[in-house]
Amino acid sequence: MGKGLFYLVTTLICSTASAGERYEFYNGVRSLGMGGATVLVANDETALLHNPAGLGRLRDYFITLFDPEGAVSQETEQIAGLKILDVMDPQDTMELTNKKPGKHLHIRTQLFPSIVVPNFGFGVLGKYEINAETNEDESAFKYHYTNDYALVFGFNLRLFNGIVKLGANARAVNRTEVRRDDIDPASTGNDLKDLAASGVGIASDTAIVLTAPIAWLPSIGAVYRDVGRTSYTYRNGLLMRTDDDPHSTPPTLDVALSVSPILGKRWRSLWTVELKDVMNSAEEDGYVRRAHAGVEFNYADAIFIRGGWHQHWYTAGLELAIVNYQFQAATYGEDIGTPDEPREDRRYVVKFSFRF
């Protein structure tokens, strides 16, 4: 564990060149408040997608009926104002960003109703995410759109009284996406049907968590995502039929370390560091862009205060949990530049849940 910690901390100070935002299939408001760390953070329904071995950390069951989550960037209001619904159409989005060249629009909404019990769960994910921008020199319009609907099942196997947890999930994903950086800002008639690729894929993640049965419960965990590469070629899209398939998702390995000190009679905490996609060489993508660190202070499972470091910038979060209701909010900075020239896109995310 000592060598692993040294490796993770060392990589936090290294960086090389790679461009653009790193897209994730799923990330939630809790982990984003904790620096974007996911591997050893999940101990609720989000474990189904963050780390299926985290299902072994559940202390109770959760039935989540309604949990809308939404995120916007700091510059989205400057671009869209009250015309927030117009960004669902690429032509309308381009006309908005043309008025604010060099400003980055980011919008994400998602729902994840689910049922989880210790060591097992299933849920349904619906997600829309849009990133758009007209270049500062007005030479091109970038439009990145992702719409996912997914059915996911997950389970965990506890060994040696929970010291070892082995988890896996399986999901069927209907994806519609656009990845265009070269649209002419003066063009007309840009339609989602013409720009998009759509298809259905079958994916799986596997995971392991090792926890020492001593004070602070030091843990090391790893999640191997998109085992064997996820291709969206099983069949054409269920909601939109297109000539092209979405880009396949290569496998990645995320690793993390954590400790969980008890601070007082009703106070607990969680501290974690994480490196995503450790199989990716520094030459392909900078280490800093994949490095995450976070902390959470928990008072009586009712008030949660969170903070962290995501890529180059701070994160912060707050949660209030009252009976069956849960309110969460977070802010974080996303690097949409390169390691040589980082560029922060400050984002804000909120979530309201009803569960029992």
Short mmCIF file of C-alpha atoms in Angstrom, two decimals:
data_model
loop_
_atom_site.label_atom_id
_atom_site.label_comp_id
_atom_site.label_asym_id
_atom_site.label_seq_id
_atom_site.Cartn_x
_atom_site.Cartn_y
_atom_site.Cartn_z
CA MET A 1 0.00 0.00 0.00
CA GLY A 2 2.92 2.35 0.73
CA LYS A 3 4.30 2.02 -2.82
CA GLY A 4 0.82 2.59 -4.26
CA LEU A 5 0.37 5.76 -2.22
CA PHE A 6 3.80 7.03 -3.33
CA TYR A 7 2.86 6.38 -6.97
CA LEU A 8 -0.46 8.17 -6.73
CA VAL A 9 0.94 11.21 -4.93
CA THR A 10 3.89 11.43 -7.31
CA THR A 11 1.64 11.45 -10.35
CA LEU A 12 -0.28 14.42 -9.00
CA ILE A 13 2.61 16.71 -9.90
CA CYS A 14 3.23 15.45 -13.45
CA SER A 15 1.58 16.51 -16.69
CA THR A 16 1.94 16.28 -20.46
CA ALA A 17 -0.15 17.16 -23.48
CA SER A 18 -3.63 16.03 -24.44
CA ALA A 19 -6.52 18.15 -25.62
CA GLY A 20 -10.15 18.45 -24.68
CA GLU A 21 -12.40 17.29 -21.89
CA ARG A 22 -12.21 13.74 -20.59
CA TYR A 23 -15.75 12.33 -20.84
CA GLU A 24 -17.10 9.84 -18.31
CA PHE A 25 -20.10 7.56 -18.66
CA TYR A 26 -21.34 8.61 -15.23
CA ASN A 27 -20.35 10.91 -12.41
CA GLY A 28 -22.53 12.19 -9.61
CA VAL A 29 -22.77 15.29 -7.48
CA ARG A 30 -21.27 13.65 -4.37
CA SER A 31 -18.09 12.53 -6.09
CA LEU A 32 -17.77 15.79 -8.03
CA GLY A 33 -17.76 17.65 -4.72
CA MET A 34 -14.94 15.34 -3.62
CA GLY A 35 -12.58 16.15 -6.46
CA GLY A 36 -14.24 13.82 -8.96
CA ALA A 37 -13.07 10.69 -7.09
CA THR A 38 -15.39 7.70 -7.55
CA VAL A 39 -13.69 4.37 -6.79
CA LEU A 40 -13.79 4.42 -2.97
CA VAL A 41 -16.48 7.06 -2.54
CA ALA A 42 -19.54 5.04 -3.55
CA ASN A 43 -21.55 3.43 -0.72
CA ASP A 44 -25.07 4.03 -2.03
CA GLU A 45 -26.95 3.50 -5.30
CA THR A 46 -24.19 5.24 -7.26
CA ALA A 47 -21.98 2.20 -6.54
CA LEU A 48 -23.83 0.47 -9.39
CA LEU A 49 -21.98 2.73 -11.84
CA HIS A 50 -19.03 4.13 -9.89
CA ASN A 51 -17.75 0.86 -8.38
CA PRO A 52 -19.90 -2.29 -8.11
CA ALA A 53 -17.66 -3.58 -5.29
CA GLY A 54 -19.00 -0.60 -3.32
CA LEU A 55 -22.32 -2.45 -3.06
CA GLY A 56 -20.57 -4.42 -0.33
CA ARG A 57 -20.28 -1.19 1.69
CA LEU A 58 -24.03 -0.61 1.88
CA ARG A 59 -25.36 -0.67 5.43
CA ASP A 60 -29.01 -0.68 4.33
CA TYR A 61 -31.21 -0.85 1.26
CA PHE A 62 -32.10 2.20 -0.87
CA ILE A 63 -35.07 2.58 -3.19
CA THR A 64 -34.60 5.78 -5.16
CA LEU A 65 -37.80 6.87 -6.89
CA PHE A 66 -36.86 10.34 -8.13
CA ASP A 67 -33.43 11.99 -8.26
CA PRO A 68 -33.12 14.73 -10.90
CA GLU A 69 -29.59 16.09 -11.22
CA GLY A 70 -28.52 19.06 -13.31
CA ALA A 71 -25.27 20.87 -14.07
CA VAL A 72 -24.34 24.03 -15.93
CA SER A 73 -21.10 25.87 -16.54
CA GLN A 74 -20.41 29.39 -15.35
CA GLU A 75 -20.47 30.66 -18.94
CA THR A 76 -23.73 28.92 -19.90
CA GLU A 77 -25.89 31.71 -18.49
CA GLN A 78 -23.87 34.29 -20.46
CA ILE A 79 -24.50 32.30 -23.66
CA ALA A 80 -28.06 31.02 -23.28
CA GLY A 81 -29.69 33.24 -20.68
CA LEU A 82 -33.34 32.19 -20.40
CA LYS A 83 -33.16 30.26 -23.69
CA ILE A 84 -31.77 27.20 -21.94
CA LEU A 85 -34.10 24.79 -23.78
CA ASP A 86 -32.82 25.97 -27.15
CA VAL A 87 -29.57 24.07 -26.65
CA MET A 88 -31.35 20.81 -27.45
CA ASP A 89 -31.19 21.87 -31.12
CA PRO A 90 -27.69 22.18 -32.62
CA GLN A 91 -28.64 25.02 -34.99
CA ASP A 92 -30.15 27.09 -32.16
CA THR A 93 -27.13 26.30 -29.97
CA MET A 94 -24.74 27.51 -32.67
CA GLU A 95 -26.65 30.75 -33.09
CA LEU A 96 -26.36 31.34 -29.34
CA THR A 97 -22.64 30.56 -29.11
CA ASN A 98 -21.92 32.66 -32.23
CA LYS A 99 -22.92 35.69 -30.16
CA LYS A 100 -20.35 34.77 -27.47
CA PRO A 101 -17.31 33.33 -29.31
CA GLY A 102 -14.73 31.79 -27.01
CA LYS A 103 -17.32 31.05 -24.30
CA HIS A 104 -18.01 27.40 -23.41
CA LEU A 105 -21.53 26.05 -22.93
CA HIS A 106 -22.00 22.98 -20.75
CA ILE A 107 -25.32 21.45 -19.70
CA ARG A 108 -25.92 18.03 -18.19
CA THR A 109 -29.10 16.47 -16.77
CA GLN A 110 -29.60 12.93 -15.52
CA LEU A 111 -31.95 10.65 -13.61
CA PHE A 112 -31.05 7.36 -11.96
CA PRO A 113 -34.00 5.62 -10.24
CA SER A 114 -32.75 2.41 -8.67
CA ILE A 115 -33.08 -0.30 -6.05
CA VAL A 116 -30.00 -1.43 -4.15
CA VAL A 117 -29.48 -3.74 -1.21
CA PRO A 118 -26.18 -4.90 0.29
CA ASN A 119 -24.27 -6.68 -2.50
CA PHE A 120 -26.90 -6.27 -5.25
CA GLY A 121 -28.82 -3.66 -7.18
CA PHE A 122 -30.27 -2.47 -10.46
CA GLY A 123 -31.23 0.89 -11.92
CA VAL A 124 -32.15 2.87 -15.02
CA LEU A 125 -30.03 5.82 -16.13
CA GLY A 126 -31.11 8.63 -18.41
CA LYS A 127 -28.56 11.33 -19.27
CA TYR A 128 -28.25 14.32 -21.60
CA GLU A 129 -24.96 16.22 -21.88
CA ILE A 130 -24.07 19.05 -24.23
CA ASN A 131 -20.76 20.89 -24.68
CA ALA A 132 -20.65 23.58 -27.33
CA GLU A 133 -18.51 26.52 -28.32
CA THR A 134 -17.80 28.83 -31.25
CA ASN A 135 -14.05 29.36 -31.51
CA GLU A 136 -12.80 32.76 -30.46
CA ASP A 137 -11.69 33.47 -34.03
CA GLU A 138 -15.12 32.26 -35.24
CA SER A 139 -13.52 29.69 -37.55
CA ALA A 140 -15.48 26.67 -36.30
CA PHE A 141 -18.35 25.58 -34.07
CA LYS A 142 -17.87 22.63 -31.71
CA TYR A 143 -20.90 20.56 -30.72
CA HIS A 144 -20.53 17.51 -28.45
CA TYR A 145 -23.83 15.87 -27.54
CA THR A 146 -24.46 12.66 -25.62
CA ASN A 147 -27.82 11.08 -24.81
CA ASP A 148 -27.64 7.78 -22.91
CA TYR A 149 -30.37 5.48 -21.68
CA ALA A 150 -29.04 2.51 -19.76
CA LEU A 151 -30.31 -0.46 -17.79
CA VAL A 152 -27.68 -1.60 -15.26
CA PHE A 153 -27.38 -4.59 -12.89
CA GLY A 154 -24.61 -4.99 -10.33
CA PHE A 155 -23.49 -7.41 -7.62
CA ASN A 156 -20.71 -7.83 -5.11
CA LEU A 157 -19.12 -10.85 -3.42
CA ARG A 158 -17.78 -10.35 0.12
CA LEU A 159 -14.85 -12.55 1.16
CA PHE A 160 -12.97 -12.92 4.46
CA ASN A 161 -15.60 -11.03 6.42
CA GLY A 162 -15.60 -8.14 3.97
CA ILE A 163 -11.85 -7.61 3.79
CA VAL A 164 -12.06 -8.46 0.09
CA LYS A 165 -14.95 -7.25 -2.06
CA LEU A 166 -15.30 -8.32 -5.69
CA GLY A 167 -17.93 -6.62 -7.80
CA ALA A 168 -19.17 -6.45 -11.36
CA ASN A 169 -21.94 -4.80 -13.31
CA ALA A 170 -23.55 -5.25 -16.70
CA ARG A 171 -25.41 -2.59 -18.61
CA ALA A 172 -27.26 -2.18 -21.87
CA VAL A 173 -26.81 1.32 -23.26
CA ASN A 174 -28.71 3.12 -26.00
CA ARG A 175 -26.40 5.98 -27.03
CA THR A 176 -26.95 8.90 -29.37
CA GLU A 177 -23.96 11.18 -29.80
CA VAL A 178 -22.45 14.00 -31.82
CA ARG A 179 -18.69 14.69 -31.79
CA ARG A 180 -18.08 17.55 -34.20
CA ASP A 181 -15.40 20.24 -33.86
CA ASP A 182 -15.52 21.52 -37.44
CA ILE A 183 -19.01 22.86 -38.12
CA ASP A 184 -19.07 26.08 -40.11
CA PRO A 185 -20.51 28.83 -37.84
CA ALA A 186 -22.23 30.33 -40.88
CA SER A 187 -23.95 27.08 -41.84
CA THR A 188 -27.72 26.59 -41.66
CA GLY A 189 -30.03 23.65 -41.23
CA ASN A 190 -27.87 21.77 -38.73
CA ASP A 191 -30.14 19.00 -37.48
CA LEU A 192 -29.50 16.43 -34.76
CA LYS A 193 -30.71 13.62 -37.01
CA ASP A 194 -28.10 14.50 -39.65
CA LEU A 195 -25.21 15.01 -37.22
CA ALA A 196 -25.78 12.15 -34.76
CA ALA A 197 -24.64 8.57 -34.54
CA SER A 198 -26.82 6.15 -32.59
CA GLY A 199 -26.52 2.57 -31.43
CA VAL A 200 -26.95 0.04 -28.63
CA GLY A 201 -24.06 -1.48 -26.72
CA ILE A 202 -23.50 -4.01 -23.94
CA ALA A 203 -20.90 -3.04 -21.34
CA SER A 204 -19.44 -4.31 -18.09
CA ASP A 205 -17.17 -3.07 -15.28
CA THR A 206 -15.32 -5.22 -12.74
CA ALA A 207 -13.94 -4.04 -9.42
CA ILE A 208 -12.06 -4.99 -6.28
CA VAL A 209 -11.79 -3.32 -2.87
CA LEU A 210 -9.36 -4.43 -0.15
CA THR A 211 -9.96 -3.05 3.35
CA ALA A 212 -7.65 -3.61 6.32
CA PRO A 213 -9.62 -4.44 9.52
CA ILE A 214 -7.81 -1.81 11.60
CA ALA A 215 -8.43 1.77 12.72
CA TRP A 216 -9.36 4.21 9.93
CA LEU A 217 -10.20 1.25 7.63
CA PRO A 218 -7.45 1.93 5.06
CA SER A 219 -8.62 0.69 1.66
CA ILE A 220 -7.30 0.26 -1.83
CA GLY A 221 -9.63 -0.20 -4.77
CA ALA A 222 -9.60 -0.58 -8.52
CA VAL A 223 -12.29 -0.50 -11.20
CA TYR A 224 -11.71 -1.86 -14.70
CA ARG A 225 -14.27 -0.08 -16.83
CA ASP A 226 -15.69 -1.12 -20.21
CA VAL A 227 -14.10 -4.55 -20.13
CA GLY A 228 -12.90 -5.54 -23.60
CA ARG A 229 -14.05 -2.18 -25.09
CA THR A 230 -17.69 -1.15 -25.40
CA SER A 231 -19.00 -0.91 -28.96
CA TYR A 232 -22.44 0.46 -29.79
CA THR A 233 -23.00 -1.90 -32.69
CA TYR A 234 -25.36 -4.45 -31.14
CA ARG A 235 -28.16 -2.84 -33.06
CA ASN A 236 -29.17 0.57 -34.39
CA GLY A 237 -30.45 3.12 -31.91
CA LEU A 238 -33.82 2.43 -30.31
CA LEU A 239 -34.94 6.07 -30.47
CA MET A 240 -33.07 7.27 -33.55
CA ARG A 241 -31.81 5.32 -36.55
CA THR A 242 -28.62 6.61 -38.14
CA ASP A 243 -26.09 5.44 -40.69
CA ASP A 244 -23.17 5.70 -38.24
CA ASP A 245 -22.43 4.08 -34.88
CA PRO A 246 -21.24 6.05 -31.83
CA HIS A 247 -17.55 5.94 -31.01
CA SER A 248 -16.58 2.83 -29.04
CA THR A 249 -15.39 3.27 -25.45
CA PRO A 250 -11.93 1.83 -24.69
CA PRO A 251 -11.28 0.04 -21.38
CA THR A 252 -9.77 2.04 -18.52
CA LEU A 253 -8.41 1.15 -15.10
CA ASP A 254 -9.02 3.51 -12.17
CA VAL A 255 -7.23 3.03 -8.83
CA ALA A 256 -7.64 4.72 -5.45
CA LEU A 257 -6.64 4.75 -1.79
CA SER A 258 -8.78 5.89 1.14
CA VAL A 259 -8.96 6.14 4.93
CA SER A 260 -12.05 6.73 7.07
CA PRO A 261 -11.14 8.31 10.44
CA ILE A 262 -13.85 8.61 13.10
CA LEU A 263 -13.59 12.19 14.39
CA GLY A 264 -16.08 12.12 17.24
CA LYS A 265 -19.23 10.56 18.63
CA ARG A 266 -21.33 11.51 15.57
CA TRP A 267 -18.61 12.71 13.21
CA ARG A 268 -17.00 10.55 10.54
CA SER A 269 -14.79 11.38 7.61
CA LEU A 270 -13.51 9.92 4.35
CA TRP A 271 -10.23 10.88 2.64
CA THR A 272 -9.29 9.56 -0.80
CA VAL A 273 -6.81 9.99 -3.65
CA GLU A 274 -7.42 8.54 -7.09
CA LEU A 275 -5.85 8.20 -10.52
CA LYS A 276 -8.08 7.43 -13.48
CA ASP A 277 -7.04 5.44 -16.55
CA VAL A 278 -3.67 4.29 -15.15
CA MET A 279 -2.96 2.28 -18.30
CA ASN A 280 -2.82 5.50 -20.30
CA SER A 281 0.77 6.71 -20.71
CA ALA A 282 1.74 10.25 -19.79
CA GLU A 283 2.55 10.90 -23.44
CA GLU A 284 -1.07 10.22 -24.41
CA ASP A 285 -2.69 12.23 -21.63
CA GLY A 286 -1.31 14.22 -18.71
CA TYR A 287 -1.39 12.74 -15.22
CA VAL A 288 -2.82 15.87 -13.63
CA ARG A 289 -5.90 15.67 -15.85
CA ARG A 290 -6.59 12.21 -14.41
CA ALA A 291 -5.72 12.93 -10.77
CA HIS A 292 -8.35 13.45 -8.08
CA ALA A 293 -8.39 13.90 -4.32
CA GLY A 294 -11.31 14.45 -1.96
CA VAL A 295 -12.53 14.59 1.61
CA GLU A 296 -15.97 14.28 3.20
CA PHE A 297 -17.07 15.15 6.74
CA ASN A 298 -20.26 13.40 7.83
CA TYR A 299 -22.34 14.46 10.84
CA ALA A 300 -24.94 11.87 11.90
CA ASP A 301 -25.60 10.84 8.27
CA ALA A 302 -27.56 14.11 7.97
CA ILE A 303 -25.04 16.83 7.08
CA PHE A 304 -22.15 16.26 4.69
CA ILE A 305 -19.44 18.79 3.86
CA ARG A 306 -17.13 17.96 0.97
CA GLY A 307 -14.05 19.33 -0.74
CA GLY A 308 -11.32 18.25 -3.06
CA TRP A 309 -8.96 18.81 -5.94
CA HIS A 310 -10.05 17.96 -9.49
CA GLN A 311 -7.35 18.17 -12.14
CA HIS A 312 -6.00 21.71 -11.44
CA TRP A 313 -8.83 23.23 -9.43
CA TYR A 314 -10.75 23.06 -6.17
CA THR A 315 -14.11 21.39 -5.65
CA ALA A 316 -16.68 21.82 -2.87
CA GLY A 317 -19.97 20.22 -1.95
CA LEU A 318 -22.79 20.11 0.58
CA GLU A 319 -25.52 17.59 1.34
CA LEU A 320 -28.53 17.67 3.62
CA ALA A 321 -30.28 14.32 4.21
CA ILE A 322 -33.59 14.49 6.07
CA VAL A 323 -35.68 11.31 6.42
CA ASN A 324 -36.51 10.34 2.80
CA TYR A 325 -35.24 13.53 1.19
CA GLN A 326 -31.76 14.41 0.03
CA PHE A 327 -30.39 17.67 -1.35
CA GLN A 328 -26.87 17.87 -2.78
CA ALA A 329 -24.90 20.65 -4.43
CA ALA A 330 -21.33 20.91 -5.68
CA THR A 331 -18.97 23.03 -7.75
CA TYR A 332 -15.89 21.87 -9.64
CA GLY A 333 -13.53 22.98 -12.39
CA GLU A 334 -13.20 20.86 -15.55
CA ASP A 335 -10.11 21.11 -17.75
CA ILE A 336 -11.23 21.71 -21.35
CA GLY A 337 -7.78 22.81 -22.52
CA THR A 338 -4.50 20.90 -22.58
CA PRO A 339 -1.96 20.05 -19.85
CA ASP A 340 0.38 22.63 -21.40
CA GLU A 341 -2.39 25.23 -21.49
CA PRO A 342 -5.06 24.24 -18.92
CA ARG A 343 -8.42 25.95 -19.26
CA GLU A 344 -10.96 25.87 -16.47
CA ASP A 345 -14.66 25.44 -17.11
CA ARG A 346 -16.22 26.16 -13.69
CA ARG A 347 -19.38 24.09 -13.22
CA TYR A 348 -22.23 23.91 -10.72
CA VAL A 349 -24.37 20.84 -10.08
CA VAL A 350 -27.42 20.19 -7.88
CA LYS A 351 -29.46 17.10 -7.13
CA PHE A 352 -32.69 16.40 -5.26
CA SER A 353 -33.65 12.84 -4.31
CA PHE A 354 -36.64 11.11 -2.83
CA ARG A 355 -35.80 7.64 -1.60
CA PHE A 356 -36.55 5.22 1.20
#
